[in-house]
Short mmCIF file of C-alpha atoms and ligand atoms in Angstrom, two decimals:
data_model
loop_
_atom_site.label_atom_id
_atom_site.label_comp_id
_atom_site.label_asym_id
_atom_site.label_seq_id
_atom_site.Cartn_x
_atom_site.Cartn_y
_atom_site.Cartn_z
CA MET A 21 99.50 40.76 105.50
CA ALA A 22 100.63 44.04 106.15
CA ALA A 23 97.53 46.13 106.06
CA ASP A 24 96.35 43.02 108.87
CA ARG A 25 99.61 44.15 111.00
CA GLY A 26 99.48 47.71 110.62
CA GLU A 27 102.03 50.28 109.04
CA PHE A 28 103.16 53.84 109.65
CA SER A 29 101.24 55.87 106.98
CA SER A 30 103.87 58.60 106.18
CA ARG A 31 107.91 59.07 107.05
CA PHE A 32 107.05 61.76 109.48
CA GLY A 33 104.78 58.97 111.79
CA PHE A 34 107.75 56.50 112.27
CA LEU A 35 110.11 59.08 112.81
CA MET A 36 107.71 60.45 116.16
CA ALA A 37 106.39 56.53 116.91
CA ALA A 38 110.76 55.91 116.49
CA SER A 39 112.05 59.40 118.45
CA GLY A 40 108.70 59.18 120.64
CA SER A 41 110.75 55.83 122.14
CA ALA A 42 114.19 57.17 121.89
CA VAL A 43 113.45 60.27 123.56
CA GLY A 44 111.97 59.29 127.30
CA LEU A 45 113.11 59.74 131.02
CA GLY A 46 116.31 58.12 129.48
CA ASN A 47 117.21 62.07 127.74
CA ILE A 48 115.35 64.31 129.69
CA TRP A 49 116.33 62.53 133.42
CA GLY A 50 119.92 59.96 132.70
CA PHE A 51 121.31 62.24 130.15
CA PRO A 52 122.47 65.44 131.81
CA THR A 53 122.39 64.04 135.24
CA ASN A 54 125.37 61.28 133.75
CA ALA A 55 126.74 64.12 132.12
CA ALA A 56 127.03 66.33 135.19
CA SER A 57 128.13 63.47 137.51
CA ASN A 58 130.55 62.81 133.98
CA GLY A 59 133.08 65.27 133.56
CA GLY A 60 130.22 67.52 131.99
CA ALA A 61 131.08 67.79 127.76
CA ALA A 62 134.09 64.69 128.19
CA PHE A 63 130.51 62.78 129.14
CA LEU A 64 129.36 64.77 126.09
CA PHE A 65 131.38 64.26 123.75
CA THR A 66 132.32 60.18 124.49
CA TYR A 67 127.98 59.56 124.62
CA LEU A 68 128.32 61.54 120.76
CA ILE A 69 131.04 59.46 119.35
CA LEU A 70 129.24 56.06 121.47
CA ALA A 71 125.97 56.78 120.37
CA PHE A 72 126.87 57.31 116.55
CA ALA A 73 129.86 54.57 116.00
CA LEU A 74 127.83 51.87 118.14
CA ALA A 75 124.23 52.38 118.86
CA TYR A 76 123.68 53.57 115.67
CA PRO A 77 124.35 50.46 113.79
CA ALA A 78 122.80 47.88 116.65
CA LEU A 79 120.00 50.16 116.09
CA MET A 80 120.12 49.53 112.30
CA ALA A 81 119.96 45.62 113.04
CA GLU A 82 116.90 46.10 114.77
CA LEU A 83 115.30 48.05 112.14
CA ILE A 84 116.43 46.06 109.27
CA ILE A 85 115.37 43.11 110.55
CA GLY A 86 112.30 43.86 111.17
CA ARG A 87 111.09 45.44 108.31
CA TYR A 88 113.29 42.87 106.64
CA ALA A 89 110.37 39.96 108.52
CA ARG A 90 107.93 41.78 108.86
CA ALA A 91 107.03 40.34 112.15
CA ASN A 92 107.85 40.12 116.14
CA ALA A 93 111.49 39.89 117.22
CA VAL A 94 110.75 35.91 118.02
CA THR A 95 109.38 35.19 114.36
CA ALA A 96 111.56 37.48 113.21
CA LEU A 97 114.57 36.06 114.66
CA LYS A 98 113.63 32.36 114.00
CA SER A 99 113.14 33.45 110.45
CA LEU A 100 117.06 33.98 110.01
CA SER A 101 118.16 31.32 111.25
CA PRO A 102 119.42 28.90 108.86
CA ARG A 103 120.10 25.65 111.29
CA PRO A 104 117.15 23.99 114.29
CA SER A 105 119.84 24.93 116.87
CA ILE A 106 119.80 28.10 115.79
CA LYS A 107 116.79 28.52 115.69
CA LEU A 108 116.85 27.82 119.24
CA VAL A 109 118.99 30.50 120.10
CA ALA A 110 116.64 32.84 118.25
CA VAL A 111 113.78 32.03 120.05
CA LEU A 112 115.42 32.35 123.07
CA VAL A 113 116.60 35.54 122.59
CA GLY A 114 112.86 36.82 121.35
CA PHE A 115 111.42 35.79 124.64
CA VAL A 116 114.55 37.03 127.11
CA GLY A 117 113.35 40.14 124.71
CA ILE A 118 109.98 40.69 125.83
CA VAL A 119 110.39 39.87 129.43
CA THR A 120 113.09 42.28 129.73
CA VAL A 121 111.23 44.89 128.26
CA SER A 122 107.93 44.32 130.34
CA LEU A 123 110.47 44.68 133.32
CA ILE A 124 111.32 47.49 132.01
CA LEU A 125 107.56 49.29 131.33
CA SER A 126 107.29 47.81 134.68
CA PHE A 127 109.67 50.25 136.76
CA TYR A 128 109.38 53.00 134.17
CA SER A 129 105.95 53.14 134.49
CA ILE A 130 105.98 53.76 138.33
CA VAL A 131 108.81 56.63 138.08
CA SER A 132 106.00 57.69 134.69
CA GLY A 133 103.43 57.63 137.62
CA TRP A 134 105.59 59.85 139.75
CA MET A 135 105.57 62.46 136.30
CA LEU A 136 102.09 62.24 136.25
CA ALA A 137 100.89 63.13 140.02
CA TYR A 138 103.37 66.14 139.78
CA PHE A 139 101.97 67.36 136.75
CA PHE A 140 98.57 67.35 138.81
CA GLU A 141 99.67 68.84 141.81
CA PRO A 142 99.93 72.42 140.93
CA PHE A 143 96.60 72.28 139.80
CA MET A 144 94.79 71.16 143.11
CA ARG A 145 96.09 74.01 144.51
CA LEU A 146 94.83 76.34 142.11
CA LEU A 147 91.68 75.01 143.00
CA GLY A 148 92.44 75.42 146.84
CA LEU A 149 92.62 71.61 147.05
CA ASN A 150 95.60 71.86 149.18
CA ALA A 151 95.37 68.59 151.17
CA VAL A 152 95.54 66.68 147.76
CA GLY A 153 98.16 68.72 146.55
CA ASP A 154 99.94 67.72 149.22
CA TRP A 155 99.22 63.88 148.54
CA LEU A 156 100.19 64.28 145.16
CA VAL A 157 103.62 65.07 146.04
CA ALA A 158 104.08 62.48 149.53
CA ASP A 159 105.96 59.28 148.41
CA THR A 160 103.36 57.00 149.41
CA GLU A 161 102.72 53.26 148.37
CA LEU A 162 98.94 54.18 148.13
CA ARG A 163 99.76 57.16 145.59
CA ASN A 164 102.53 55.04 143.78
CA ALA A 165 99.84 51.98 143.12
CA LEU A 166 96.88 54.98 141.74
CA PHE A 167 99.22 56.63 138.96
CA VAL A 168 101.20 53.31 137.73
CA ILE A 169 97.28 52.45 137.65
CA VAL A 170 96.44 55.27 135.24
CA PHE A 171 99.80 55.51 133.34
CA MET A 172 99.62 51.98 132.10
CA ALA A 173 95.78 52.68 131.28
CA LEU A 174 96.60 55.51 128.62
CA THR A 175 99.37 52.78 127.72
CA ILE A 176 96.99 49.98 126.91
CA TYR A 177 94.57 52.51 125.70
CA ILE A 178 96.73 53.57 122.75
CA ILE A 179 98.49 50.43 122.11
CA SER A 180 95.14 49.20 121.62
CA ALA A 181 93.90 51.54 118.99
CA GLY A 182 96.41 49.80 116.78
CA VAL A 183 99.70 51.37 114.45
CA LYS A 184 98.16 54.29 112.76
CA ASP A 185 95.60 55.25 115.28
CA GLY A 186 97.16 54.70 118.22
CA ILE A 187 100.60 54.79 118.52
CA GLU A 188 101.39 57.14 115.36
CA LYS A 189 98.70 58.91 115.95
CA TRP A 190 99.26 59.57 119.35
CA ALA A 191 103.69 59.94 118.74
CA SER A 192 102.89 62.59 115.68
CA ARG A 193 100.44 64.87 118.29
CA LEU A 194 102.97 64.32 121.43
CA MET A 195 106.38 64.51 120.21
CA PRO A 196 106.00 67.82 118.79
CA SER A 197 104.03 69.32 121.27
CA LEU A 198 107.25 67.45 123.37
CA PHE A 199 109.91 69.15 121.53
CA VAL A 200 107.59 73.15 121.82
CA ILE A 201 107.66 72.64 125.85
CA LEU A 202 111.58 71.73 125.87
CA VAL A 203 111.87 74.80 124.08
CA LEU A 204 110.91 76.95 125.63
CA LEU A 205 111.69 75.91 128.75
CA ILE A 206 114.71 76.19 128.05
CA LEU A 207 114.98 80.01 126.96
CA TYR A 208 112.28 81.23 130.33
CA VAL A 209 115.38 79.23 132.29
CA PHE A 210 118.11 80.99 130.33
CA THR A 211 116.49 84.23 131.97
CA LEU A 212 117.06 83.43 135.35
CA PRO A 213 120.28 83.72 137.72
CA GLY A 214 122.43 80.77 137.78
CA ALA A 215 121.86 79.40 134.25
CA MET A 216 125.01 80.55 133.24
CA ALA A 217 126.65 78.68 135.88
CA GLY A 218 124.44 75.35 134.94
CA LEU A 219 125.89 75.78 131.60
CA LYS A 220 129.31 76.23 132.07
CA ALA A 221 128.67 72.47 134.60
CA TYR A 222 127.13 70.83 131.64
CA LEU A 223 129.25 72.60 128.47
CA LEU A 224 133.03 72.93 129.80
CA PRO A 225 134.46 69.81 129.86
CA ASP A 226 137.06 67.64 132.04
CA PHE A 227 139.17 65.62 129.71
CA SER A 228 141.05 64.24 132.92
CA ARG A 229 137.10 61.89 133.29
CA ILE A 230 137.45 61.05 129.87
CA ALA A 231 140.18 57.51 130.42
CA ASN A 232 138.05 57.06 133.30
CA PRO A 233 136.26 53.17 132.34
CA GLN A 234 132.68 54.20 134.58
CA LEU A 235 132.45 56.99 132.28
CA LEU A 236 132.61 54.85 129.12
CA VAL A 237 129.81 52.10 130.60
CA ASP A 238 127.82 55.22 132.19
CA ALA A 239 128.03 56.32 128.17
CA MET A 240 127.15 53.07 126.24
CA GLY A 241 124.78 52.10 129.28
CA GLN A 242 122.93 55.68 128.33
CA ALA A 243 123.00 55.36 124.64
CA PHE A 244 121.53 51.44 124.89
CA PHE A 245 118.59 52.93 127.03
CA SER A 246 118.51 55.71 124.97
CA LEU A 247 117.74 54.54 121.59
CA SER A 248 115.64 51.73 123.49
CA LEU A 249 117.36 48.71 122.13
CA GLY A 250 118.11 45.32 122.29
CA VAL A 251 114.56 44.63 122.94
CA GLY A 252 112.82 44.47 120.39
CA THR A 253 111.17 47.49 120.18
CA MET A 254 113.04 49.07 117.34
CA LEU A 255 112.38 46.13 115.32
CA ILE A 256 108.63 46.21 115.44
CA TYR A 257 108.70 49.47 115.20
CA GLY A 258 111.19 48.91 111.67
CA SER A 259 108.49 46.04 110.90
CA TYR A 260 105.92 48.71 110.24
CA ILE A 261 108.60 50.59 107.84
CA SER A 262 107.57 50.83 104.29
CA LYS A 263 109.48 49.05 101.83
CA LYS A 264 109.81 51.97 100.48
CA GLU A 265 111.73 54.46 102.60
CA ASN A 266 115.51 54.67 102.39
CA LEU A 267 116.29 52.39 106.08
CA PRO A 268 119.82 54.07 106.80
CA THR A 269 118.22 58.00 106.30
CA ILE A 270 115.71 57.57 108.55
CA GLY A 271 117.85 55.05 111.24
CA SER A 272 119.79 58.38 111.67
CA LEU A 273 117.62 60.44 112.03
CA VAL A 274 116.14 58.92 114.22
CA ALA A 275 119.77 58.55 116.11
CA LEU A 276 119.53 62.29 115.48
CA LEU A 277 116.73 63.21 117.31
CA ASP A 278 117.34 61.56 120.07
CA VAL A 279 121.07 62.84 120.78
CA GLY A 280 118.98 66.25 120.07
CA ILE A 281 116.51 65.98 122.36
CA ALA A 282 119.50 64.54 124.71
CA VAL A 283 121.69 67.32 124.58
CA LEU A 284 118.99 70.12 124.69
CA ALA A 285 118.07 68.63 127.84
CA GLY A 286 121.46 68.81 128.91
CA LEU A 287 120.73 72.85 128.16
CA LEU A 288 117.12 72.82 130.81
CA ILE A 289 118.07 70.24 133.33
CA LEU A 290 122.11 71.76 134.44
CA PRO A 291 121.21 75.41 133.84
CA ALA A 292 118.09 74.67 135.86
CA MET A 293 119.84 73.26 139.12
CA TYR A 294 122.27 75.78 139.26
CA VAL A 295 118.99 78.51 139.50
CA ALA A 296 117.76 76.61 141.85
CA LEU A 297 121.57 77.01 144.36
CA GLU A 298 121.25 80.72 143.77
CA ASN A 299 117.54 80.07 145.46
CA GLY A 300 119.01 78.46 148.29
CA VAL A 301 118.27 75.09 146.95
CA GLN A 302 120.59 72.17 147.90
CA ILE A 303 121.52 70.51 144.32
CA PHE A 304 124.60 68.36 145.73
CA ASP A 305 124.93 65.50 147.68
CA ALA A 306 126.84 64.54 151.09
CA ASN A 307 129.91 62.97 147.98
CA GLY A 308 129.84 66.50 146.84
CA GLY A 309 128.21 65.32 143.45
CA LEU A 310 125.25 66.91 142.44
CA VAL A 311 121.97 65.36 143.03
CA ALA A 312 121.16 62.56 140.19
CA GLY A 313 118.52 60.19 141.32
CA PRO A 314 115.07 60.29 142.47
CA GLY A 315 115.39 63.44 143.95
CA LEU A 316 116.51 65.32 141.18
CA ILE A 317 113.60 65.48 139.23
CA ILE A 318 111.24 65.00 142.55
CA SER A 319 112.71 67.50 145.23
CA VAL A 320 115.31 69.61 143.22
CA LEU A 321 113.22 71.13 140.64
CA PRO A 322 109.49 70.68 143.00
CA ALA A 323 111.62 72.78 145.31
CA LEU A 324 112.82 75.35 142.39
CA PHE A 325 109.52 75.58 141.59
CA ASN A 326 108.32 76.79 144.81
CA THR A 327 110.36 79.68 144.85
CA MET A 328 109.26 81.17 141.77
CA GLY A 329 105.75 82.31 143.14
CA ILE A 330 102.84 81.50 140.79
CA ILE A 331 105.42 81.52 137.50
CA GLY A 332 106.72 78.34 139.29
CA GLY A 333 103.23 76.91 138.66
CA VAL A 334 103.18 77.31 135.28
CA VAL A 335 106.65 76.29 134.84
CA ALA A 336 105.73 72.67 136.71
CA VAL A 337 103.06 71.91 134.35
CA ALA A 338 104.99 72.64 131.81
CA PHE A 339 108.07 70.45 132.86
CA PHE A 340 105.52 67.50 134.37
CA ALA A 341 103.70 67.46 130.83
CA LEU A 342 107.10 66.92 129.43
CA MET A 343 108.14 64.44 131.23
CA THR A 344 104.60 62.95 131.41
CA ILE A 345 104.86 62.90 127.39
CA ALA A 346 109.05 61.53 127.17
CA SER A 347 107.48 58.66 129.16
CA LEU A 348 104.27 57.79 127.64
CA THR A 349 105.87 57.81 123.87
CA SER A 350 108.35 55.39 125.42
CA SER A 351 105.56 53.41 127.03
CA ILE A 352 103.58 52.50 123.92
CA SER A 353 106.48 50.96 122.40
CA MET A 354 107.66 49.19 125.40
CA LEU A 355 103.79 47.28 125.37
CA GLU A 356 103.91 47.27 121.86
CA VAL A 357 106.29 44.39 122.00
CA PRO A 358 104.63 41.47 124.08
CA VAL A 359 101.30 42.62 122.08
CA ALA A 360 102.77 42.92 118.85
CA TYR A 361 104.04 38.93 119.60
CA SER A 362 100.52 37.61 121.47
CA VAL A 363 98.39 38.58 118.25
CA GLU A 364 101.19 37.53 115.90
CA HIS A 365 101.66 34.49 117.53
CA HIS A 366 99.35 33.29 119.30
CA GLY A 367 96.32 35.11 116.94
CA LEU A 368 94.58 37.60 120.25
CA ASP A 369 93.11 40.08 119.66
CA ARG A 370 94.93 43.12 119.74
CA ARG A 371 92.65 44.73 122.16
CA ARG A 372 92.86 42.13 124.46
CA ALA A 373 96.41 41.23 123.93
CA ALA A 374 97.02 44.95 125.43
CA VAL A 375 94.54 44.87 128.04
CA GLY A 376 95.40 41.45 129.34
CA ILE A 377 99.26 42.25 128.92
CA GLY A 378 98.96 45.14 129.86
CA ALA A 379 97.46 44.57 132.89
CA LEU A 380 99.85 41.81 133.79
CA ILE A 381 102.45 44.32 134.04
CA THR A 382 100.75 46.49 135.79
CA PHE A 383 100.39 44.12 138.26
CA ILE A 384 104.25 43.36 138.43
CA SER A 385 104.83 47.33 139.00
CA LEU A 386 101.67 47.46 141.73
CA VAL A 387 104.52 44.29 143.63
CA ILE A 388 107.74 46.65 143.30
CA VAL A 389 105.90 49.83 144.45
CA TYR A 390 105.14 48.10 147.83
CA ASN A 391 108.47 46.41 147.58
CA PHE A 392 109.90 49.16 146.85
CA ASP A 393 113.14 49.03 148.18
CA PRO A 394 113.98 45.88 147.72
CA MET A 395 112.92 44.99 143.99
CA PHE A 396 112.89 48.32 142.20
CA ASP A 397 116.98 48.78 141.91
CA LEU A 398 117.56 45.24 141.37
CA VAL A 399 115.02 45.29 138.23
CA VAL A 400 116.75 48.87 136.91
CA THR A 401 119.96 46.59 137.12
CA TYR A 402 119.35 43.72 135.50
CA THR A 403 117.82 44.76 132.89
CA THR A 404 119.36 47.74 131.94
CA GLU A 405 122.45 47.31 132.67
CA TYR A 406 122.74 43.34 132.19
CA SER A 407 120.34 42.01 130.08
CA GLN A 408 119.91 45.36 127.59
CA PRO A 409 123.62 45.37 126.09
CA LEU A 410 124.16 41.65 125.60
CA LEU A 411 120.27 41.53 124.07
CA GLY A 412 121.95 43.92 121.30
CA LEU A 413 125.40 42.16 121.57
CA PHE A 414 122.76 39.17 120.17
CA PHE A 415 121.01 41.34 117.41
CA CYS A 416 124.03 41.98 115.87
CA LEU A 417 126.00 39.24 116.19
CA PHE A 418 121.78 37.39 113.98
CA VAL A 419 122.61 40.13 111.76
CA ALA A 420 125.98 39.92 111.29
CA TRP A 421 127.62 36.06 111.73
CA ILE A 422 124.27 34.06 111.53
CA TRP A 423 122.01 36.11 108.18
CA ASN A 424 122.96 35.86 104.56
CA ARG A 425 124.65 39.22 103.23
CA ASN A 426 123.43 39.12 100.20
CA ALA A 427 119.91 39.05 102.28
CA ILE A 428 120.54 42.13 103.70
CA LEU A 429 121.81 44.47 100.95
CA GLU A 430 118.23 43.41 99.16
CA GLU A 431 116.49 44.30 101.77
CA ILE A 432 117.87 47.62 102.34
CA ARG A 433 118.05 48.42 98.62
CA GLN A 434 114.41 48.65 99.33
CA GLY A 435 114.01 52.48 99.55
CA CYS A 436 117.75 52.82 98.81
CA PRO A 437 118.31 51.40 95.61
CA ASP A 438 122.30 52.34 95.08
CA ALA A 439 122.66 51.54 98.88
CA GLU A 440 125.89 49.07 97.60
CA SER A 441 127.93 52.41 96.40
CA GLY A 442 126.62 54.65 99.70
CA LEU A 443 128.96 55.19 102.66
CA PHE A 444 126.87 53.55 105.39
CA TRP A 445 126.59 49.97 102.72
CA LYS A 446 130.78 50.28 103.21
CA ILE A 447 131.20 50.31 106.70
CA TRP A 448 128.26 49.38 108.79
CA PRO A 449 128.58 45.82 107.83
CA PHE A 450 132.47 46.05 109.19
CA TYR A 451 131.30 47.80 112.72
CA ILE A 452 128.29 45.12 113.12
CA LYS A 453 130.48 42.10 112.72
CA TYR A 454 133.50 43.43 114.78
CA ILE A 455 133.22 46.65 116.53
CA CYS A 456 129.87 46.56 117.76
CA PRO A 457 130.51 43.02 119.40
CA VAL A 458 133.77 43.60 121.08
CA ALA A 459 133.45 46.74 122.14
CA ILE A 460 129.87 45.80 124.05
CA LEU A 461 131.69 43.14 124.94
CA ALA A 462 135.02 45.01 126.39
CA VAL A 463 132.98 47.62 127.99
CA TYR A 464 130.26 45.09 129.53
CA PHE A 465 133.29 43.23 131.55
CA GLN A 466 134.09 47.03 132.68
N1 LIG B 13 114.16 55.15 125.51
C1 LIG B 13 114.05 54.79 126.42
C2 LIG B 13 114.26 56.25 127.18
O1 LIG B 13 115.10 57.00 127.10
O2 LIG B 13 113.64 57.18 128.46
C3 LIG B 13 113.33 53.66 127.44
C4 LIG B 13 113.13 53.10 126.95
C5 LIG B 13 112.13 52.53 125.96
C6 LIG B 13 113.64 51.78 127.09
C7 LIG B 13 111.86 51.78 125.45
C8 LIG B 13 113.94 50.56 126.50
C9 LIG B 13 112.44 50.19 125.00
F1 LIG B 13 112.37 49.37 124.40
#
């Protein structure tokens, strides 16, 4: 059975795949801009607490369910449910997760397509194809549609190849490259005038903001989105982990990698913005806040690269390669959720499922591309602000209130025989039962 479903071949492979899912546009784009508009290090501080106190326990819930059930979210949640009425809820939660993650992928692939287009632009200029370069960075429906298709084709290609030969192989190549590019870019930006002002804006805390409810909501949303929680991604990756692995340890490594890369990305984006300011680029919006939305990545940073001459082209390629890699290792984890379900539940061939479901999601993306204004924000808000935290809550409730405590301990003990006496087991069950649900609801109703 395990061999049929696929399994990560090593701890490194799992870590690259799971941190690849977690590290995405949310880290490199979302986190630094959230920090900049929410009091710098005050946000960082709150985010760190929420990530480890709320998101990490929720991540562990998904990994443990996944590895126990060795199945997709629908089948896994059903297997934990003792009664038909609860099984019904399980199926519903699993399905809403599948729909939510598919919709997340449908908007994520649009933004990822932009990253891909910006990646190719400097090459076109180098070849003297300036008209093509201009077309690549002009916000047209045709460009967006074409690049959604290219990006989704890459995602489908990797998922078709399976867990070990697709997800693990590509994540193990792409994630170390991402790290190297990120560090090199930080080192380079630090040498430029203006960078230190950006560092200050990022790292000097404005603690007057910490009591602001918006900061809490933003930090929790960021933590859930960033760790890919609630939609069954981590559950399905958990289902491919070997029974020999120590779950609390590898879960905390994933959280550490995710948070670490978000913090590092802040060291790149904010200094880069202030370097842009130094070079005469407008980095503040009409309200005096830092430009944060799409404008940051597709206007402020490209404007900065343009002021840097030939080296600007190299930096632009490196930066958009970074963004594309971050997107791709996340998008594959999203497509894996509905694909695994169709393969396991309906007996579909993996390749066919990946192509069929991928095509359907691409179609939804194209509908959004051609109806951008009414649809894009709506889909983002519905999926990430409403659906994801609520689903995360249900996962916690299933583990803490429905599943049998001994069975959970038994699962954790595999790969971690002395789990019972460890710190994790002393704290986590209480957390997942009381603190996480109450905190998620409290922040949700803010
Ligand atoms: N964690 C990704 C990011 O930070 O960009 C986004 C994401 C991936 C969300 C996978 C949901 C998901 F299932």
